[in-house]
Coordinates of N, CA and C and ligand atoms in Angstrom, one line a residue:
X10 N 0.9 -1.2 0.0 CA 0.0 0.0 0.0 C 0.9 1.2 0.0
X11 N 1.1 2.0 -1.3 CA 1.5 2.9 -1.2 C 0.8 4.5 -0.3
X12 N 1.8 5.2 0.2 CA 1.1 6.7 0.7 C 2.4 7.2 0.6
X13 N 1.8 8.6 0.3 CA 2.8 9.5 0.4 C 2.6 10.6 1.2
X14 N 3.5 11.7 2.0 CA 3.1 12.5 2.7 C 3.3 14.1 1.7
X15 N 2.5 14.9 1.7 CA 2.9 15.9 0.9 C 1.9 17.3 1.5
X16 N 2.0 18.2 0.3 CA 0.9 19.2 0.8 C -0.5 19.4 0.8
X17 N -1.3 19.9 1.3 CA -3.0 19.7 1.2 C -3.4 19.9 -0.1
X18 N -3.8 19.0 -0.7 CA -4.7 19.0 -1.9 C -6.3 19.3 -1.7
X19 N -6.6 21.0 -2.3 CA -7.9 21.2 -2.4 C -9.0 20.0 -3.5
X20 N -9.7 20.7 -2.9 CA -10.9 19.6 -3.3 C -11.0 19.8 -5.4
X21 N -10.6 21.4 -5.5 CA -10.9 21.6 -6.9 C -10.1 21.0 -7.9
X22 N -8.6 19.8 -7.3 CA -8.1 19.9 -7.9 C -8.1 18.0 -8.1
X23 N -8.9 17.9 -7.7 CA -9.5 16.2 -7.1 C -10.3 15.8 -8.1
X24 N -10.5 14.5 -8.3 CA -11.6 14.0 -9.1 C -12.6 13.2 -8.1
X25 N -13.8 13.4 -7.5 CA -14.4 12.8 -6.4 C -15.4 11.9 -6.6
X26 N -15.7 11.3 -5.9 CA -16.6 10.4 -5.8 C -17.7 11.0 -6.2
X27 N -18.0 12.0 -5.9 CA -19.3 12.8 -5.5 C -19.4 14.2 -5.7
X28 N -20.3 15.1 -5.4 CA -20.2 16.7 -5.3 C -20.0 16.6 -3.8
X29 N -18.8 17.7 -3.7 CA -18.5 17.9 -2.5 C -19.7 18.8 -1.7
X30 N -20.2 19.3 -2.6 CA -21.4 20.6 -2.2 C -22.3 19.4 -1.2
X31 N -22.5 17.8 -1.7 CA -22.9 17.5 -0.9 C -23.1 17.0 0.5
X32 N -21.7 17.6 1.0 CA -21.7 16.9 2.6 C -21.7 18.4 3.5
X33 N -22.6 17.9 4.4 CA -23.0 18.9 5.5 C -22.0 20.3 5.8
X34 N -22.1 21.5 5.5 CA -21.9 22.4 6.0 C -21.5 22.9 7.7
X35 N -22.7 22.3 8.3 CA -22.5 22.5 9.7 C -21.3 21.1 10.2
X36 N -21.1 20.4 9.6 CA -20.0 19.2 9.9 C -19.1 19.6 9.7
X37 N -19.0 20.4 8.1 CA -17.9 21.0 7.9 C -17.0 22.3 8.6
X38 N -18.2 22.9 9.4 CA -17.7 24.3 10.0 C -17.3 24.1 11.6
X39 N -17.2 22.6 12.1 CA -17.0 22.0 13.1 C -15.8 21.5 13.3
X40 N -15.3 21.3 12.4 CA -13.9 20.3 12.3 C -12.8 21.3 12.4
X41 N -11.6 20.9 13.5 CA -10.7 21.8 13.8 C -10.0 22.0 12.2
X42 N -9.2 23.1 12.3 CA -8.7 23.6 10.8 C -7.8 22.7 10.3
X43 N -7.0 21.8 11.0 CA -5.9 20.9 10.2 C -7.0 19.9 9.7
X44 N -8.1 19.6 9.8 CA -9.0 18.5 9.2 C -9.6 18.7 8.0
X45 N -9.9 18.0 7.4 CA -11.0 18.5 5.8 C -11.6 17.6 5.6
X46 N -13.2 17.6 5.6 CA -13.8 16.4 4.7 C -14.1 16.5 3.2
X47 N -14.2 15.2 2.6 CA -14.4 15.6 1.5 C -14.7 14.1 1.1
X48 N -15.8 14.1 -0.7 CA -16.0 12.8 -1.0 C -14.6 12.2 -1.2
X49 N -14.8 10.8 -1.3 CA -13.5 9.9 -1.9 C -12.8 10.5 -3.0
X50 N -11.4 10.1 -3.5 CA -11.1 10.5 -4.4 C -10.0 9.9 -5.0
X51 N -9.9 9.6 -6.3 CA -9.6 8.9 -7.5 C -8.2 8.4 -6.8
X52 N -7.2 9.6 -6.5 CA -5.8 9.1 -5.9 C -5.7 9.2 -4.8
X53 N -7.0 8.5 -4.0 CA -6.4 8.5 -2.4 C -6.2 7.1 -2.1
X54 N -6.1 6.2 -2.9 CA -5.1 5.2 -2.7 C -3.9 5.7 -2.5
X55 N -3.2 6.9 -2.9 CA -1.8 7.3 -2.9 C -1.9 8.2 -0.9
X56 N -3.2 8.3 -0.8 CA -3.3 8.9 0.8 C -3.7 8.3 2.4
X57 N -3.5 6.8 2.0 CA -3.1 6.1 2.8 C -4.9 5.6 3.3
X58 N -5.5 5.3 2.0 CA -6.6 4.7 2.2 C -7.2 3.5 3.3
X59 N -6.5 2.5 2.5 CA -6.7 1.4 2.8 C -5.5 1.1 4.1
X60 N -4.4 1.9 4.6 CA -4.3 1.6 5.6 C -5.0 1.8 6.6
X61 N -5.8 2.6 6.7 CA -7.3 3.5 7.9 C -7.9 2.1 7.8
X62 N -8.1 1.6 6.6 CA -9.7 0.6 6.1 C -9.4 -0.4 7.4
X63 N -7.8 -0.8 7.0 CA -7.1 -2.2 7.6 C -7.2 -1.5 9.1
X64 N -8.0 -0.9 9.9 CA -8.0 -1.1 10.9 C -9.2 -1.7 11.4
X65 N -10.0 -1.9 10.4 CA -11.3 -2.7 10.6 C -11.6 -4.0 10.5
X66 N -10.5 -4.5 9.3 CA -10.7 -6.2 9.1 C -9.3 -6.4 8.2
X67 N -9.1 -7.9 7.9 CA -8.0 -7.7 7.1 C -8.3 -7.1 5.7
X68 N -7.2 -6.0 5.1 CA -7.6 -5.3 4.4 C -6.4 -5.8 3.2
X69 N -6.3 -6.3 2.3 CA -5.8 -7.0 1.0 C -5.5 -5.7 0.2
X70 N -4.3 -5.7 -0.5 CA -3.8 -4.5 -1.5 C -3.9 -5.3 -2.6
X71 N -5.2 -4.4 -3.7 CA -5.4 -5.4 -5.0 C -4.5 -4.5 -5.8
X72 N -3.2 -3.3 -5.5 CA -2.9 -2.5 -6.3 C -3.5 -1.7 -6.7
X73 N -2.8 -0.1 -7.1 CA -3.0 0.6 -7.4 C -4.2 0.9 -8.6
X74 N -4.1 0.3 -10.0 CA -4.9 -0.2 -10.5 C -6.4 -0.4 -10.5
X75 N -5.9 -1.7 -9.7 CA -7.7 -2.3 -9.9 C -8.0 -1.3 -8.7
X76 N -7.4 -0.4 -7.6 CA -8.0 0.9 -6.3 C -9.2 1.2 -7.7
X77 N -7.9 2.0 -8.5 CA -8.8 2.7 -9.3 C -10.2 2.5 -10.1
X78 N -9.9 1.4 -10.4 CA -10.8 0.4 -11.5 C -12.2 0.3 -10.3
X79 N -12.0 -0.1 -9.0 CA -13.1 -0.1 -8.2 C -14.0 1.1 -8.4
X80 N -12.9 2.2 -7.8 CA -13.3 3.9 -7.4 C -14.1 4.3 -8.6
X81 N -13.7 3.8 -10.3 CA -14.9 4.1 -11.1 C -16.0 3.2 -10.8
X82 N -15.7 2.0 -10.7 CA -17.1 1.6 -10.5 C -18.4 1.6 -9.7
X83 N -17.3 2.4 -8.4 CA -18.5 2.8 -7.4 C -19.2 4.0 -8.1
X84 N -18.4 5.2 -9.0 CA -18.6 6.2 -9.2 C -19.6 6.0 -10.9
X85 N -19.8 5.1 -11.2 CA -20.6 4.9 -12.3 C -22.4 4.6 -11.4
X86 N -22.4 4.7 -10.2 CA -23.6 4.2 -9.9 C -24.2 5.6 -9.2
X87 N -24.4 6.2 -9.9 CA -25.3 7.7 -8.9 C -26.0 7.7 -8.2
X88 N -25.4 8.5 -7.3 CA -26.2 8.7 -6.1 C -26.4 7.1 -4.7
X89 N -25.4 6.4 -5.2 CA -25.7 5.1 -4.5 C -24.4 4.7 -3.4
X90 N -23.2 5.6 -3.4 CA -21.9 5.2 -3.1 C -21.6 6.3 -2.4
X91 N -22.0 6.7 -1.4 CA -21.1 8.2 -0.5 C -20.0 7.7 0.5
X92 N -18.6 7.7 -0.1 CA -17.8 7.5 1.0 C -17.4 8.7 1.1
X93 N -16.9 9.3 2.4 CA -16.4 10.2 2.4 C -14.8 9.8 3.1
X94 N -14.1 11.0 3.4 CA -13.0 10.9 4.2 C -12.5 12.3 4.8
X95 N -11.8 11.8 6.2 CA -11.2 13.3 6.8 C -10.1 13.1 6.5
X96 N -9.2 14.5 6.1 CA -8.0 14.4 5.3 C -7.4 15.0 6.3
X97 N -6.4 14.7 7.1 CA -4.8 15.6 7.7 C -4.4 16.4 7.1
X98 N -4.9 17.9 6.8 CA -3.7 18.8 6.0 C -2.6 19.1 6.5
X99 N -2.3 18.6 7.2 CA -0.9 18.9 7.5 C 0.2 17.9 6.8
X100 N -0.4 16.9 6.6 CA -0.3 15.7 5.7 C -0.2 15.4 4.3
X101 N -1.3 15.8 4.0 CA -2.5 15.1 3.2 C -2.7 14.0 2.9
X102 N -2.7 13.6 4.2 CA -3.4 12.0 4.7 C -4.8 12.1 4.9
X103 N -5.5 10.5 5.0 CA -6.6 10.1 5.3 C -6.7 9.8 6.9
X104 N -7.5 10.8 7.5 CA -7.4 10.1 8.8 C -8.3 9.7 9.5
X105 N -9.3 9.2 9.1 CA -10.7 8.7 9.0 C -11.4 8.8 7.5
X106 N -12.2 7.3 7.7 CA -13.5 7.3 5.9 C -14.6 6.7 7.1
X107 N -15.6 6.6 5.9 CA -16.8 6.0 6.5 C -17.5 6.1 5.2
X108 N -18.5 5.6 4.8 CA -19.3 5.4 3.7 C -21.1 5.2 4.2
X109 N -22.2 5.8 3.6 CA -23.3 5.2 3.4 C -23.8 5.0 1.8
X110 N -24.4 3.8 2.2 CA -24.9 2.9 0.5 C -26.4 3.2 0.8
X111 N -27.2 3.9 -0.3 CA -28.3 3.9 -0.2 C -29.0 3.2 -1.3
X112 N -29.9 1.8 -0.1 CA -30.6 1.1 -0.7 C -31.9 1.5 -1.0
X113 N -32.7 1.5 -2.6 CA -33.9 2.0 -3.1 C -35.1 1.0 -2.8
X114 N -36.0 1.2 -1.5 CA -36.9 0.0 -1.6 C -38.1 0.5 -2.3
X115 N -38.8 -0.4 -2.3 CA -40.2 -0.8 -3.5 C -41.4 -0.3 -1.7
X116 N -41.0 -0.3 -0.6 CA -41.7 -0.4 0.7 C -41.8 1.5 0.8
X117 N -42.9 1.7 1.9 CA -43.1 3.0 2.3 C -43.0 3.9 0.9
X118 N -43.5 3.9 0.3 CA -43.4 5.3 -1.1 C -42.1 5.2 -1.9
X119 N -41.6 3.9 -2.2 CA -40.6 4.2 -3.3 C -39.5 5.0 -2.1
X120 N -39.4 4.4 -0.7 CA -38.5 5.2 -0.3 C -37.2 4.5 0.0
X121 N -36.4 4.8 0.3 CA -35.0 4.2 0.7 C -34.6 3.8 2.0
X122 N -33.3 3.9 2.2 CA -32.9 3.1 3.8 C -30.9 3.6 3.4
X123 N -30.3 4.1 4.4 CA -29.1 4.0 3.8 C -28.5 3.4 5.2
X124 N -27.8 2.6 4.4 CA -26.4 1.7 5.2 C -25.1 1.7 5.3
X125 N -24.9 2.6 6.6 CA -23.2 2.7 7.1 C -22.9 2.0 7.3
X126 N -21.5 1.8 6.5 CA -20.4 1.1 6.3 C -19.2 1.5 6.8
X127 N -18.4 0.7 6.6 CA -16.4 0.8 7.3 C -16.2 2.2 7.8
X128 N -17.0 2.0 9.0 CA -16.2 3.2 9.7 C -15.0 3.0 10.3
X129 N -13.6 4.2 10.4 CA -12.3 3.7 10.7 C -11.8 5.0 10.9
X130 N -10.9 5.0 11.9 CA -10.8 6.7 12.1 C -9.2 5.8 12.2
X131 N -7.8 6.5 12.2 CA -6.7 6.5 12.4 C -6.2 6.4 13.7
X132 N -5.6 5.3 14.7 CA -5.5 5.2 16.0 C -5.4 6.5 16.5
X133 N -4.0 7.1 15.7 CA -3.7 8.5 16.4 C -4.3 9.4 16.1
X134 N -5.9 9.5 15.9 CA -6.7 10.2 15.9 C -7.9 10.2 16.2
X135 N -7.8 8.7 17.4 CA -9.2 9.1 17.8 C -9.5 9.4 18.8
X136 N -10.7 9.7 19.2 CA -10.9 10.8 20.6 C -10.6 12.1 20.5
X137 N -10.8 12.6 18.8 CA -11.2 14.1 18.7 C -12.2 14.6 17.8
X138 N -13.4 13.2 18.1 CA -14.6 13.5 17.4 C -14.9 13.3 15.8
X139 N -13.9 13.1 15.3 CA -13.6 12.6 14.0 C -14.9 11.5 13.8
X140 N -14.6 10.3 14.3 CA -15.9 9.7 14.2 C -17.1 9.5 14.2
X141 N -16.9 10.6 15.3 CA -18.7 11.6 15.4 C -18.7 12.4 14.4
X142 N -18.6 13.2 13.6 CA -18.4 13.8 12.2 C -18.6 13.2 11.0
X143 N -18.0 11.7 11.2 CA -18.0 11.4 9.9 C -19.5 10.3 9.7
X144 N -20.1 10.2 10.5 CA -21.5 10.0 10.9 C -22.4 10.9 11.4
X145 N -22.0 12.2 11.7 CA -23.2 13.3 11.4 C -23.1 13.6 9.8
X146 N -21.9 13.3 8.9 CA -22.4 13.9 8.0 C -22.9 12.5 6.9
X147 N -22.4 11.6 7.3 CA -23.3 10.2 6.7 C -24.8 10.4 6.6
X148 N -25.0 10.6 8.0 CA -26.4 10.4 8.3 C -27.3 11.8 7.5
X149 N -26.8 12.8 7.2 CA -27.4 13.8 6.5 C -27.1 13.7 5.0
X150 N -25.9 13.1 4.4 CA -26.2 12.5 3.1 C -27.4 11.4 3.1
X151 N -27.0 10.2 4.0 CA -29.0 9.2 4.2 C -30.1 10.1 3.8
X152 N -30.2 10.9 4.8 CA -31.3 11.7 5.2 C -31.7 12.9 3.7
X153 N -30.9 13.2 3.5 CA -31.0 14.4 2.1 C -31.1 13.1 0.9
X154 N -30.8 11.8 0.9 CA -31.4 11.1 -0.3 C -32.5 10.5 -0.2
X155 N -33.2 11.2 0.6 CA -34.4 10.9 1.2 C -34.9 9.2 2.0
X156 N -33.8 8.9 2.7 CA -33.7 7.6 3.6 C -35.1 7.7 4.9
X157 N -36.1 6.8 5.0 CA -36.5 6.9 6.1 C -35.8 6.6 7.3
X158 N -35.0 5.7 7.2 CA -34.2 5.4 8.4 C -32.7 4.9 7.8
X159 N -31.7 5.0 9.1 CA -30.4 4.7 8.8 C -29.8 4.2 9.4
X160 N -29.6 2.9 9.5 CA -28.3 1.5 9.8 C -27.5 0.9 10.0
X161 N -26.7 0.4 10.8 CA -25.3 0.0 10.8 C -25.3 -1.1 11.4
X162 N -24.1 -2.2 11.3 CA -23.9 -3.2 12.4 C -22.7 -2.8 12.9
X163 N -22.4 -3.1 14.5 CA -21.6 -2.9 14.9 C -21.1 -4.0 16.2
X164 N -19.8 -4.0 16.8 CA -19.9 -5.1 17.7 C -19.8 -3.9 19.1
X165 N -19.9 -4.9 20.0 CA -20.8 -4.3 21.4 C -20.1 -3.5 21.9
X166 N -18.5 -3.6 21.6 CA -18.1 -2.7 22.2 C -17.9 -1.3 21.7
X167 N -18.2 -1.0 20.3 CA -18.8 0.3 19.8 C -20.0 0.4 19.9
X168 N -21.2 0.1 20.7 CA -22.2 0.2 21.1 C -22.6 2.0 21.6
X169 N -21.4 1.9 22.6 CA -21.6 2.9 23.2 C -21.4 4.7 22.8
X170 N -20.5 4.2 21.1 CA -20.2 5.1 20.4 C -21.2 5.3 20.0
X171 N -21.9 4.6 19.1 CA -23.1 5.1 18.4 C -24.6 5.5 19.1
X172 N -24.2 5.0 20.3 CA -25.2 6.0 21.1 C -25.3 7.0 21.3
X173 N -24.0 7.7 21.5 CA -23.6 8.9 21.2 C -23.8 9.8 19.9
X174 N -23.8 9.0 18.6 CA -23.9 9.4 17.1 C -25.5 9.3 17.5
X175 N -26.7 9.0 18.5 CA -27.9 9.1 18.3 C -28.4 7.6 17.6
X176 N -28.2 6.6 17.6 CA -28.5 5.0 17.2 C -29.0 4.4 18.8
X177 N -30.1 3.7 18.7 CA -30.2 2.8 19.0 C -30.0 1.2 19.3
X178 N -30.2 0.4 20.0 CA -30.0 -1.1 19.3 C -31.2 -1.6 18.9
X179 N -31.2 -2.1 17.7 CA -32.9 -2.6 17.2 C -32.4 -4.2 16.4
X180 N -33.1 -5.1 17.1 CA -33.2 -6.3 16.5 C -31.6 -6.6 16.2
X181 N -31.5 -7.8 15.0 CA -30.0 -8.4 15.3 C -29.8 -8.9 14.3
X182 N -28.5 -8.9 14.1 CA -27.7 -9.3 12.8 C -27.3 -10.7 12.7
X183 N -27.8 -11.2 11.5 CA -27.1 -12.7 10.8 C -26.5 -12.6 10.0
X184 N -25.6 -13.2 9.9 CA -24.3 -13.5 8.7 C -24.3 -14.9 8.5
X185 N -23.6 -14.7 6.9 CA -23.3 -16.5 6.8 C -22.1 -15.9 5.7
X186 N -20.9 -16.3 5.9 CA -20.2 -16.0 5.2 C -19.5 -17.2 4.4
X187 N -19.2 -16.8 2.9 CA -18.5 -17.8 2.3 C -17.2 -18.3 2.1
Ligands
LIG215 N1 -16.8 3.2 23.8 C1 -17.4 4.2 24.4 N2 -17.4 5.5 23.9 C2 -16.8 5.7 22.8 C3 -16.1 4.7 22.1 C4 -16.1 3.4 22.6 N3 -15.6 2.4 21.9 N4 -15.5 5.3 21.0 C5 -15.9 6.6 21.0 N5 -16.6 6.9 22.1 C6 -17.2 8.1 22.5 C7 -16.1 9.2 22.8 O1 -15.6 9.2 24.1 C8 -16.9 10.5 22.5 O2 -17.7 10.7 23.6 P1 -17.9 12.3 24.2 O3 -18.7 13.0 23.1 O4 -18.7 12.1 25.5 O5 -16.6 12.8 24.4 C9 -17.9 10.1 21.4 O6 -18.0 8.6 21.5 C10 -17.3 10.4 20.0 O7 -16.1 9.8 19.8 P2 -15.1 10.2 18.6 O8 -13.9 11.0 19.2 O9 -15.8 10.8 17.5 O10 -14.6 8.8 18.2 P3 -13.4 8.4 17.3 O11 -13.0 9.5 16.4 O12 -12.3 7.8 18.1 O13 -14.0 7.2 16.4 C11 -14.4 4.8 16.1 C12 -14.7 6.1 17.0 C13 -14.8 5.1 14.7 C14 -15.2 3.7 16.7 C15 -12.9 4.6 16.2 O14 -12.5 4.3 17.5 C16 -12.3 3.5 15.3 O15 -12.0 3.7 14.1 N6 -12.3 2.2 15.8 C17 -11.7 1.1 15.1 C18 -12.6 0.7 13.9 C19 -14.1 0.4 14.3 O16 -14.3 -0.3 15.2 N7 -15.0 1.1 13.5 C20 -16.4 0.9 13.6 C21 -16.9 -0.3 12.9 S1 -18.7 -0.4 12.8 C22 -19.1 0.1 11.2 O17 -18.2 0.3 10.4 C23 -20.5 0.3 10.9

């Protein structure tokens, strides 16, 4: 997994996942000044992506490449893929992502549901709200794609985080993995 350490790269000079216009304003006007959010973007496999990811499960380097080959694929599906990430300018590292997938149900008026995904903040960065941020502003991309409700699994002992992010515990999760 390549990263490199360099200067802050603004958002205008990025190719993103998404419109930046879309993630929360009041999230954005909250984050101390060395922080920046912003959608995913095309060369942040070069910003130390997937090492944040790999603090969540084992995280496999398919190369630079197929990063990219993915990053269009998520970005061919509109409006369905919001990962975001907080960037270290002092860096221009990734020091937290988090992602919501919004699924389109046929239930309640053609409405939706969106599902948080790999949240992962950077060890030496957490406990300065980073991960509360990057799920206030999840939950208002959900919410602005017009989601009635929003989702996650988590194990027990982040329980008490997301009660904090305003989650409940409802009902229970099965897996069967292959
Ligand atoms: N137990 C209890 N409280 C917690 C925990 C915890 N494990 N983690 C955070 N909190 C509290 C904080 O103390 C803070 O409380 P306060 O407002 O009273 O001060 C509040 O939650 C917000 O904490 P943040 O500073 O925003 O949390 P942080 O930036 O450290 O991110 C996270 C939390 C994402 C869980 C981080 O510790 C992490 O990356 N862990 C490893 C990966 C992981 O487990 N990710 C979640 C997987 S579940 C999913 O992806 C859907």
């Amino acid at each position: 997994m390549l990263s490199v350490t360099s200067s802050f790269t603004p958002d205008s000079e990025l190719d993103l996942l998404f419109s930046p216009d879309l993630i929360s304003h009041e999230v954005k006007s909250q984050l101390h000044a060395d922080v920046h959010v912003r959608p995913l973007a095309s060369t942040d496999y070069r910003r130390g992506h997937l090492q944040v990811l790999s603090i969540l499960t084992k995280t496999e380097d398919p190369g630079e490449s197929a990063w990219v080959a993915h990053f269009n694929s998520l970005r061919a599906l509109p409006r369905t893929y919001y990962t975001i990430v907080m960037v270290d300018k002092t860096t221009d590292l990734i020091a937290g992502v988090g992602t919501v997938f919004i699924e389109r149900k046929f239930q309640r008026g053609l409405s939706c549901v969106g599902h948080i995904e790999d949240i992962a903040v950077d060890p030496k960065q957490q406990g300065k709200k980073l991960g509360l941020r990057i799920i206030q502003a999840l939950i208002n991309l959900s919410e602005n794609s017009g989601a009635y409700k929003t989702i996650l699994n988590c194990s027990d002992k982040n329980i008490p985080f997301y009660e904090k992010c305003g989650f409940e515990k409802k009902e229970n999760e099965m897996a069967r993995y292959t």
